[in-house]
Amino acid sequence: MEGDISVESHTEGLTCLSHECKPFEEVTNGHSIHKPVTNGLPIGHRVKEQCNGNASLRSLPISALKQNGLLQTLAAGGEPMVAEESSELEKAREEWEAVESVQPAASEESVPTPLISFNEALQYFQTTDLGELLRNIQPTFRRTGLAAITHFFFGPPRLHRELLEERDLVFAIAQCSLDNSQAVHMRVLQTIYKRLVGGRLDCARYGDHWENIGFQGTDPATDLRGTGFLGLMHTLYFVMDPETLPLARDIYKLSQHPTQNFPFSVMSINMTRIALQVLREEALSKECNRRQQVVGVLNEFYVATYLHLFQLWKTQQKTISDSGYVLKEVELFAKKNPKQMMRRLEVFLKEQRAGAGPRGPSPDPQGQQGGSPSLGGARTGPGSGSGQGSKEKQMHFTGVCELPPDMEGEARLI
């Protein structure tokens, strides 16, 4: 070759991020003369805006490498991108900056589930197709032979025809299982938990926290056999009615006692089981006929039954080892004295409203006097046909589960 050829390393691009640096070599008359180089550049050789690729990469933050795509290229074992791609790099940088400016949206899980009222939950069951469940209910106790004849002549009156649909819907709800896919079901669970513990945030669907309010395990659904979703509906009524909420919390507080503790929710489900049995045996028919409603009467009877157990448990210093005996006693008394049970509840709530505080519990209700209880708007006396009482009459429980035959007449923790 003729002449001298000198190869200069030069910088391309705006930021010195991409350039080409070659070993310096002089060719003279066909012979090459190597000169010492440092970082790919000959010592003492003039270059235009000398900059070394590796040195420039070391001087940039990781974020800049990400913006220019260099980090990905180096990780892949390739060469840095050339300066001709500077326009694309600029575009990528703008897109990256736009992404960084986007604020993350608030997670739906961080928004507490709104509380649900008893009436709203009940209206959900009103509008749900429960035809299959209604075909499997047993709303009355089957009697045969002499027992049937005796009951016909000397037993309680039959439920009025116009109340049969409402009664059947109650037993249909008792056949409904807890469904994770139903928002109303989940809201009922969350409402019960929040009202009992006084919290505002949602809790997980499964976990030990359910044991804190008296379920047997991490999944409340496993405790609903025998009462179905009605067991949760009664607890919901208990904690959402402003008149009964103080009593519910008093019972819950006792359930946490160091020695007199008991599972609040499991015991509540047993109270629902007893109430269903009394309704099935038609012991509540007279009161239902008088008020022209079933739901309101059953709700109050459930609360009255739990109040009776609460007073026995507290005054007689019962413990969990006594639960079978106490449940049997409560069930027998409830079946024989439904009117007395409800009178006691009325007196208790009347004194509570008057600010007299809880009356000294008395297991013997014979001395209790007063009218029928008024809970959840189910009023008696003048004006009983108006207000919440009439609303309750128009609502129908649907999805109540049938008690298994082997559980009838038994008093035990479910």
Short mmCIF file of C-alpha atoms in Angstrom, two decimals:
data_model
loop_
_atom_site.label_atom_id
_atom_site.label_comp_id
_atom_site.label_asym_id
_atom_site.label_seq_id
_atom_site.Cartn_x
_atom_site.Cartn_y
_atom_site.Cartn_z
CA MET A 1 0.00 0.00 0.00
CA GLU A 2 1.10 3.50 -0.67
CA GLY A 3 1.01 6.42 1.68
CA ASP A 4 0.34 6.59 5.31
CA ILE A 5 -2.99 5.64 6.66
CA SER A 6 -3.97 6.71 10.13
CA VAL A 7 -7.07 5.49 11.79
CA GLU A 8 -8.57 7.78 14.37
CA SER A 9 -11.09 6.81 16.96
CA HIS A 10 -13.87 9.30 16.93
CA THR A 11 -17.01 9.95 18.80
CA GLU A 12 -20.43 9.65 17.32
CA GLY A 13 -23.72 10.63 18.90
CA LEU A 14 -24.73 13.27 21.37
CA THR A 15 -23.80 11.67 24.65
CA CYS A 16 -20.66 9.65 23.84
CA LEU A 17 -22.63 6.52 24.73
CA SER A 18 -22.07 4.92 21.33
CA HIS A 19 -18.86 5.12 19.35
CA GLU A 20 -16.27 2.94 17.70
CA CYS A 21 -12.72 2.60 19.06
CA LYS A 22 -10.15 0.49 17.19
CA PRO A 23 -6.54 -0.35 18.02
CA PHE A 24 -4.23 2.23 16.50
CA GLU A 25 -2.04 1.00 13.68
CA GLU A 26 0.23 2.80 11.21
CA VAL A 27 1.04 1.11 7.92
CA THR A 28 4.29 2.19 6.18
CA ASN A 29 5.47 0.56 2.99
CA GLY A 30 3.54 -2.58 3.77
CA HIS A 31 4.84 -2.86 7.33
CA SER A 32 2.78 -2.11 10.34
CA ILE A 33 4.16 -0.27 13.28
CA HIS A 34 2.20 -0.89 16.49
CA LYS A 35 2.09 1.87 19.02
CA PRO A 36 1.14 1.50 22.64
CA VAL A 37 -2.53 2.12 23.28
CA THR A 38 -4.54 2.87 26.36
CA ASN A 39 -8.27 2.05 26.45
CA GLY A 40 -8.17 1.46 22.72
CA LEU A 41 -6.52 4.82 21.88
CA PRO A 42 -2.86 5.41 20.97
CA ILE A 43 -0.88 7.30 23.55
CA GLY A 44 -0.16 10.79 22.40
CA HIS A 45 -2.33 10.43 19.32
CA ARG A 46 -4.76 13.21 18.65
CA VAL A 47 -8.34 12.23 18.64
CA LYS A 48 -11.49 14.21 18.42
CA GLU A 49 -13.41 14.26 21.73
CA GLN A 50 -11.77 11.09 22.96
CA CYS A 51 -14.11 8.89 24.99
CA ASN A 52 -14.06 5.23 25.73
CA GLY A 53 -17.23 3.14 25.62
CA ASN A 54 -16.56 1.24 28.83
CA ALA A 55 -15.55 4.37 30.72
CA SER A 56 -18.67 6.20 29.62
CA LEU A 57 -20.90 3.28 30.66
CA ARG A 58 -19.31 3.22 34.07
CA SER A 59 -20.09 6.91 34.53
CA LEU A 60 -23.84 6.55 33.84
CA PRO A 61 -26.52 5.50 36.31
CA ILE A 62 -28.47 2.29 35.78
CA SER A 63 -31.62 4.27 34.95
CA ALA A 64 -29.85 5.89 32.00
CA LEU A 65 -28.74 2.52 30.74
CA LYS A 66 -32.29 1.26 30.93
CA GLN A 67 -33.57 4.24 29.02
CA ASN A 68 -31.13 3.71 26.18
CA GLY A 69 -31.52 -0.04 26.01
CA LEU A 70 -27.84 -0.56 26.77
CA LEU A 71 -28.34 -2.65 29.87
CA GLN A 72 -30.34 -5.22 27.92
CA THR A 73 -27.75 -5.24 25.13
CA LEU A 74 -24.85 -5.78 27.49
CA ALA A 75 -26.71 -8.51 29.37
CA ALA A 76 -27.22 -10.27 26.05
CA GLY A 77 -23.49 -10.11 25.31
CA GLY A 78 -23.83 -7.70 22.37
CA GLU A 79 -22.16 -4.45 21.47
CA PRO A 80 -23.52 -1.07 22.58
CA MET A 81 -25.98 0.48 20.17
CA VAL A 82 -24.64 2.93 17.64
CA ALA A 83 -25.43 6.61 17.53
CA GLU A 84 -27.66 6.30 14.50
CA GLU A 85 -30.35 4.99 16.85
CA SER A 86 -30.33 8.18 18.90
CA SER A 87 -33.76 9.21 17.63
CA GLU A 88 -35.25 5.89 18.71
CA LEU A 89 -33.51 6.18 22.05
CA GLU A 90 -34.99 9.61 22.56
CA LYS A 91 -38.44 8.24 21.82
CA ALA A 92 -37.91 5.35 24.24
CA ARG A 93 -36.74 7.78 26.90
CA GLU A 94 -39.91 9.84 26.52
CA GLU A 95 -42.05 6.70 26.81
CA TRP A 96 -40.17 5.61 29.93
CA GLU A 97 -40.63 8.99 31.55
CA ALA A 98 -44.33 8.83 30.74
CA VAL A 99 -44.58 5.44 32.46
CA GLU A 100 -42.84 6.77 35.56
CA SER A 101 -45.35 9.59 35.80
CA VAL A 102 -48.34 7.22 36.00
CA GLN A 103 -49.63 6.89 39.57
CA PRO A 104 -50.75 3.42 40.69
CA ALA A 105 -54.48 3.08 41.18
CA ALA A 106 -55.80 2.25 44.63
CA SER A 107 -56.30 -1.46 45.13
CA GLU A 108 -59.91 -2.59 45.41
CA GLU A 109 -58.94 -4.75 48.38
CA SER A 110 -57.91 -1.64 50.30
CA VAL A 111 -61.47 -0.27 50.18
CA PRO A 112 -63.53 -1.67 53.09
CA THR A 113 -66.62 -3.63 52.14
CA PRO A 114 -69.74 -1.63 53.08
CA LEU A 115 -71.83 -2.99 55.92
CA ILE A 116 -75.08 -4.67 54.97
CA SER A 117 -78.36 -4.36 56.85
CA PHE A 118 -80.56 -7.30 57.68
CA ASN A 119 -83.32 -6.05 55.38
CA GLU A 120 -80.94 -5.65 52.44
CA ALA A 121 -79.65 -9.18 52.88
CA LEU A 122 -83.21 -10.45 53.20
CA GLN A 123 -84.27 -8.68 50.02
CA TYR A 124 -81.43 -10.43 48.23
CA PHE A 125 -82.95 -13.79 49.15
CA GLN A 126 -86.37 -12.53 48.13
CA THR A 127 -85.16 -12.01 44.59
CA THR A 128 -83.11 -15.22 44.38
CA ASP A 129 -84.53 -18.31 42.72
CA LEU A 130 -84.74 -20.89 45.49
CA GLY A 131 -87.23 -23.22 43.86
CA GLU A 132 -85.00 -26.27 44.20
CA LEU A 133 -84.47 -25.64 47.90
CA LEU A 134 -88.15 -24.98 48.53
CA ARG A 135 -88.98 -28.45 47.22
CA ASN A 136 -86.82 -30.05 49.92
CA ILE A 137 -87.95 -28.21 53.05
CA GLN A 138 -89.82 -29.70 55.99
CA PRO A 139 -91.66 -26.70 57.49
CA THR A 140 -93.73 -28.68 60.00
CA PHE A 141 -93.10 -31.64 62.26
CA ARG A 142 -94.72 -34.79 60.90
CA ARG A 143 -97.01 -36.50 63.38
CA THR A 144 -98.88 -39.74 62.94
CA GLY A 145 -101.57 -41.68 64.75
CA LEU A 146 -102.73 -40.47 68.11
CA ALA A 147 -100.07 -37.74 68.25
CA ALA A 148 -101.49 -36.18 65.08
CA ILE A 149 -105.05 -36.30 66.42
CA THR A 150 -104.05 -34.82 69.78
CA HIS A 151 -102.09 -32.07 68.10
CA PHE A 152 -105.00 -31.24 65.81
CA PHE A 153 -107.47 -30.80 68.67
CA PHE A 154 -105.28 -29.59 71.51
CA GLY A 155 -102.13 -28.31 69.87
CA PRO A 156 -101.24 -24.76 68.82
CA PRO A 157 -103.21 -23.20 65.96
CA ARG A 158 -102.09 -23.65 62.40
CA LEU A 159 -100.26 -20.87 60.66
CA HIS A 160 -102.48 -18.64 58.55
CA ARG A 161 -102.45 -19.48 54.88
CA GLU A 162 -101.13 -16.07 53.85
CA LEU A 163 -98.00 -16.63 56.01
CA LEU A 164 -97.07 -20.02 54.57
CA GLU A 165 -94.92 -18.56 51.82
CA GLU A 166 -92.92 -16.47 54.27
CA ARG A 167 -92.46 -19.47 56.55
CA ASP A 168 -91.29 -21.64 53.66
CA LEU A 169 -88.78 -19.02 52.59
CA VAL A 170 -87.33 -19.03 56.10
CA PHE A 171 -86.70 -22.75 55.84
CA ALA A 172 -85.29 -22.29 52.36
CA ILE A 173 -82.62 -19.86 53.61
CA ALA A 174 -81.68 -22.49 56.15
CA GLN A 175 -80.76 -24.74 53.25
CA CYS A 176 -78.56 -22.16 51.53
CA SER A 177 -74.84 -22.71 51.92
CA LEU A 178 -72.25 -19.96 52.12
CA ASP A 179 -71.19 -19.00 48.58
CA ASN A 180 -67.87 -17.20 48.08
CA SER A 181 -68.99 -15.95 44.67
CA GLN A 182 -71.97 -14.04 46.10
CA ALA A 183 -71.09 -10.50 47.17
CA VAL A 184 -74.03 -10.36 49.60
CA HIS A 185 -72.81 -13.50 51.38
CA MET A 186 -69.35 -12.02 51.81
CA ARG A 187 -70.76 -8.69 53.02
CA VAL A 188 -72.80 -10.49 55.67
CA LEU A 189 -69.68 -12.24 56.95
CA GLN A 190 -67.64 -9.03 57.00
CA THR A 191 -70.44 -7.10 58.72
CA ILE A 192 -70.78 -9.64 61.51
CA TYR A 193 -67.04 -9.60 62.15
CA LYS A 194 -66.72 -5.81 62.12
CA ARG A 195 -69.73 -5.20 64.37
CA LEU A 196 -68.56 -7.68 66.98
CA VAL A 197 -64.90 -6.64 67.17
CA GLY A 198 -65.49 -2.96 66.39
CA GLY A 199 -63.19 -2.92 63.35
CA ARG A 200 -63.55 -1.10 60.05
CA LEU A 201 -61.21 -2.99 57.71
CA ASP A 202 -62.09 -6.23 55.95
CA CYS A 203 -60.63 -9.51 57.10
CA ALA A 204 -59.51 -12.45 54.99
CA ARG A 205 -62.08 -15.01 53.91
CA TYR A 206 -60.11 -17.74 55.68
CA GLY A 207 -57.99 -17.45 58.79
CA ASP A 208 -57.70 -17.78 62.56
CA HIS A 209 -59.52 -14.48 63.06
CA TRP A 210 -62.84 -16.31 62.58
CA GLU A 211 -62.05 -18.32 65.68
CA ASN A 212 -61.86 -15.03 67.57
CA ILE A 213 -65.61 -14.53 67.10
CA GLY A 214 -66.48 -18.09 67.95
CA PHE A 215 -66.31 -20.22 64.82
CA GLN A 216 -64.62 -23.56 65.24
CA GLY A 217 -62.03 -23.13 62.52
CA THR A 218 -60.66 -20.90 59.81
CA ASP A 219 -63.74 -21.27 57.57
CA PRO A 220 -67.15 -20.21 58.95
CA ALA A 221 -68.94 -22.24 56.27
CA THR A 222 -68.04 -25.50 58.02
CA ASP A 223 -70.15 -24.52 61.06
CA LEU A 224 -73.38 -23.79 59.17
CA ARG A 225 -74.69 -27.34 58.92
CA GLY A 226 -78.21 -27.61 60.28
CA THR A 227 -79.06 -23.93 59.85
CA GLY A 228 -77.43 -22.93 56.57
CA PHE A 229 -77.20 -19.24 55.84
CA LEU A 230 -80.03 -18.53 58.28
CA GLY A 231 -77.49 -18.95 61.06
CA LEU A 232 -75.57 -15.97 59.68
CA MET A 233 -78.76 -14.00 59.01
CA HIS A 234 -79.79 -14.25 62.65
CA THR A 235 -76.35 -13.14 63.82
CA LEU A 236 -76.53 -10.27 61.32
CA TYR A 237 -79.88 -9.21 62.75
CA PHE A 238 -78.47 -9.44 66.27
CA VAL A 239 -75.52 -7.13 65.56
CA MET A 240 -77.25 -4.68 63.19
CA ASP A 241 -80.34 -3.87 65.24
CA PRO A 242 -79.39 -0.93 67.49
CA GLU A 243 -81.54 -2.30 70.32
CA THR A 244 -79.96 -5.73 70.38
CA LEU A 245 -76.35 -4.80 69.51
CA PRO A 246 -75.43 -3.98 73.17
CA LEU A 247 -76.74 -7.39 74.23
CA ALA A 248 -74.83 -9.08 71.41
CA ARG A 249 -71.62 -7.43 72.54
CA ASP A 250 -72.27 -8.34 76.18
CA ILE A 251 -72.67 -11.98 75.16
CA TYR A 252 -69.58 -11.77 72.98
CA LYS A 253 -67.63 -10.30 75.91
CA LEU A 254 -68.72 -13.17 78.15
CA SER A 255 -67.68 -15.64 75.45
CA GLN A 256 -64.13 -14.28 75.81
CA HIS A 257 -64.08 -14.78 79.60
CA PRO A 258 -60.99 -16.63 80.92
CA THR A 259 -63.05 -19.42 82.51
CA GLN A 260 -66.62 -18.98 81.24
CA ASN A 261 -65.67 -18.70 77.58
CA PHE A 262 -67.64 -20.38 74.81
CA PRO A 263 -67.69 -20.12 70.98
CA PHE A 264 -70.00 -17.16 70.34
CA SER A 265 -70.83 -17.92 66.69
CA VAL A 266 -71.28 -21.65 67.18
CA MET A 267 -73.57 -20.97 70.13
CA SER A 268 -75.50 -18.47 68.01
CA ILE A 269 -76.02 -21.11 65.34
CA ASN A 270 -77.41 -23.41 68.03
CA MET A 271 -79.88 -20.70 69.01
CA THR A 272 -81.01 -20.55 65.37
CA ARG A 273 -81.36 -24.33 65.33
CA ILE A 274 -83.61 -24.19 68.42
CA ALA A 275 -85.69 -21.36 66.94
CA LEU A 276 -86.20 -23.32 63.72
CA GLN A 277 -87.27 -26.37 65.67
CA VAL A 278 -89.81 -24.39 67.68
CA LEU A 279 -91.16 -22.86 64.46
CA ARG A 280 -91.38 -26.30 62.87
CA GLU A 281 -93.34 -27.63 65.84
CA GLU A 282 -95.76 -24.69 65.34
CA ALA A 283 -95.16 -23.30 68.82
CA LEU A 284 -94.71 -19.83 67.28
CA SER A 285 -97.76 -19.99 65.02
CA LYS A 286 -100.04 -18.15 67.44
CA GLU A 287 -97.65 -15.19 67.74
CA CYS A 288 -97.01 -15.18 63.99
CA ASN A 289 -100.74 -15.11 63.29
CA ARG A 290 -101.26 -12.27 65.76
CA ARG A 291 -98.55 -10.14 64.18
CA GLN A 292 -99.15 -11.38 60.66
CA GLN A 293 -95.46 -12.05 60.09
CA VAL A 294 -92.97 -14.86 60.49
CA VAL A 295 -89.53 -13.32 59.97
CA GLY A 296 -89.86 -10.69 62.70
CA VAL A 297 -91.21 -13.19 65.23
CA LEU A 298 -88.46 -15.70 64.50
CA ASN A 299 -85.77 -13.02 64.79
CA GLU A 300 -87.02 -11.98 68.22
CA PHE A 301 -87.36 -15.55 69.38
CA TYR A 302 -83.75 -16.21 68.37
CA VAL A 303 -82.59 -13.21 70.43
CA ALA A 304 -84.78 -14.24 73.36
CA THR A 305 -83.29 -17.73 73.28
CA TYR A 306 -79.75 -16.37 73.27
CA LEU A 307 -80.63 -14.01 76.14
CA HIS A 308 -81.93 -16.96 78.15
CA LEU A 309 -78.72 -18.91 77.58
CA PHE A 310 -76.63 -15.83 78.41
CA GLN A 311 -78.34 -15.34 81.74
CA LEU A 312 -78.03 -19.00 82.69
CA TRP A 313 -74.40 -19.13 81.65
CA LYS A 314 -73.43 -15.98 83.51
CA THR A 315 -75.34 -16.39 86.78
CA GLN A 316 -74.67 -20.10 87.19
CA GLN A 317 -70.97 -19.79 86.31
CA LYS A 318 -71.21 -22.25 83.44
CA THR A 319 -68.17 -23.33 81.43
CA ILE A 320 -67.73 -24.99 78.08
CA SER A 321 -67.91 -28.40 79.75
CA ASP A 322 -71.52 -27.57 80.69
CA SER A 323 -72.56 -26.62 77.15
CA GLY A 324 -74.46 -29.81 76.34
CA TYR A 325 -76.53 -29.62 79.51
CA VAL A 326 -77.23 -25.90 79.15
CA LEU A 327 -78.28 -26.23 75.51
CA LYS A 328 -80.66 -29.05 76.37
CA GLU A 329 -82.20 -26.99 79.17
CA VAL A 330 -82.58 -23.93 76.93
CA GLU A 331 -84.17 -25.96 74.15
CA LEU A 332 -86.71 -27.65 76.41
CA PHE A 333 -87.71 -24.37 78.02
CA ALA A 334 -87.97 -22.61 74.65
CA LYS A 335 -90.32 -25.25 73.27
CA LYS A 336 -92.59 -25.20 76.32
CA ASN A 337 -92.56 -21.46 77.04
CA PRO A 338 -92.07 -19.46 73.83
CA LYS A 339 -94.36 -16.68 75.05
CA GLN A 340 -92.49 -16.38 78.33
CA MET A 341 -89.17 -16.23 76.49
CA MET A 342 -90.31 -13.31 74.39
CA ARG A 343 -91.82 -11.47 77.35
CA ARG A 344 -88.54 -11.65 79.18
CA LEU A 345 -86.77 -10.18 76.19
CA GLU A 346 -89.24 -7.31 76.02
CA VAL A 347 -88.70 -6.44 79.67
CA PHE A 348 -84.93 -6.67 79.28
CA LEU A 349 -84.88 -4.29 76.31
CA LYS A 350 -87.37 -1.93 77.93
CA GLU A 351 -85.12 -1.52 80.96
CA GLN A 352 -82.12 -1.15 78.70
CA ARG A 353 -83.82 1.68 76.81
CA ALA A 354 -84.73 3.33 80.09
CA GLY A 355 -81.07 3.36 81.06
CA ALA A 356 -81.57 1.10 84.05
CA GLY A 357 -78.86 -1.23 82.84
CA PRO A 358 -79.16 -4.99 82.55
CA ARG A 359 -81.67 -6.44 84.92
CA GLY A 360 -80.52 -9.16 87.26
CA PRO A 361 -80.94 -12.40 85.31
CA SER A 362 -83.54 -14.81 86.53
CA PRO A 363 -83.71 -18.29 85.02
CA ASP A 364 -87.33 -18.55 86.20
CA PRO A 365 -89.44 -16.35 83.91
CA GLN A 366 -92.75 -16.93 85.70
CA GLY A 367 -92.50 -13.61 87.51
CA GLN A 368 -91.81 -11.69 84.31
CA GLN A 369 -94.70 -9.57 83.16
CA GLY A 370 -95.16 -7.39 80.15
CA GLY A 371 -96.35 -7.37 76.59
CA SER A 372 -94.81 -9.06 73.62
CA PRO A 373 -91.36 -7.88 72.54
CA SER A 374 -90.76 -5.30 69.90
CA LEU A 375 -87.61 -5.85 67.87
CA GLY A 376 -86.61 -4.82 64.42
CA GLY A 377 -89.76 -2.77 63.99
CA ALA A 378 -92.11 -5.68 64.63
CA ARG A 379 -94.40 -3.69 66.90
CA THR A 380 -97.39 -4.80 68.86
CA GLY A 381 -100.32 -2.90 70.21
CA PRO A 382 -101.54 0.31 68.55
CA GLY A 383 -99.93 0.98 65.24
CA SER A 384 -98.49 -2.49 64.97
CA GLY A 385 -99.44 -2.75 61.35
CA SER A 386 -97.26 0.16 60.28
CA GLY A 387 -93.58 0.99 60.11
CA GLN A 388 -90.91 -1.63 60.06
CA GLY A 389 -93.32 -4.32 61.14
CA SER A 390 -95.17 -4.11 57.84
CA LYS A 391 -91.88 -4.12 55.97
CA GLU A 392 -90.78 -7.28 57.73
CA LYS A 393 -94.08 -8.88 56.78
CA GLN A 394 -93.44 -8.22 53.12
CA MET A 395 -90.01 -9.83 53.22
CA HIS A 396 -89.53 -13.50 52.73
CA PHE A 397 -86.66 -15.69 53.77
CA THR A 398 -85.54 -17.96 50.99
CA GLY A 399 -82.83 -20.52 51.26
CA VAL A 400 -83.13 -21.79 54.81
CA CYS A 401 -81.78 -25.25 55.40
CA GLU A 402 -83.56 -28.22 56.78
CA LEU A 403 -82.38 -29.65 60.06
CA PRO A 404 -81.02 -33.19 59.65
CA PRO A 405 -83.41 -35.73 61.18
CA ASP A 406 -80.72 -37.01 63.57
CA MET A 407 -80.36 -33.54 65.08
CA GLU A 408 -84.00 -32.98 65.92
CA GLY A 409 -84.59 -32.91 69.66
CA GLU A 410 -80.87 -32.86 70.42
CA ALA A 411 -79.13 -30.02 72.19
CA ARG A 412 -75.45 -29.88 71.44
CA LEU A 413 -72.80 -27.66 69.96
CA ILE A 414 -73.02 -28.00 66.21
#
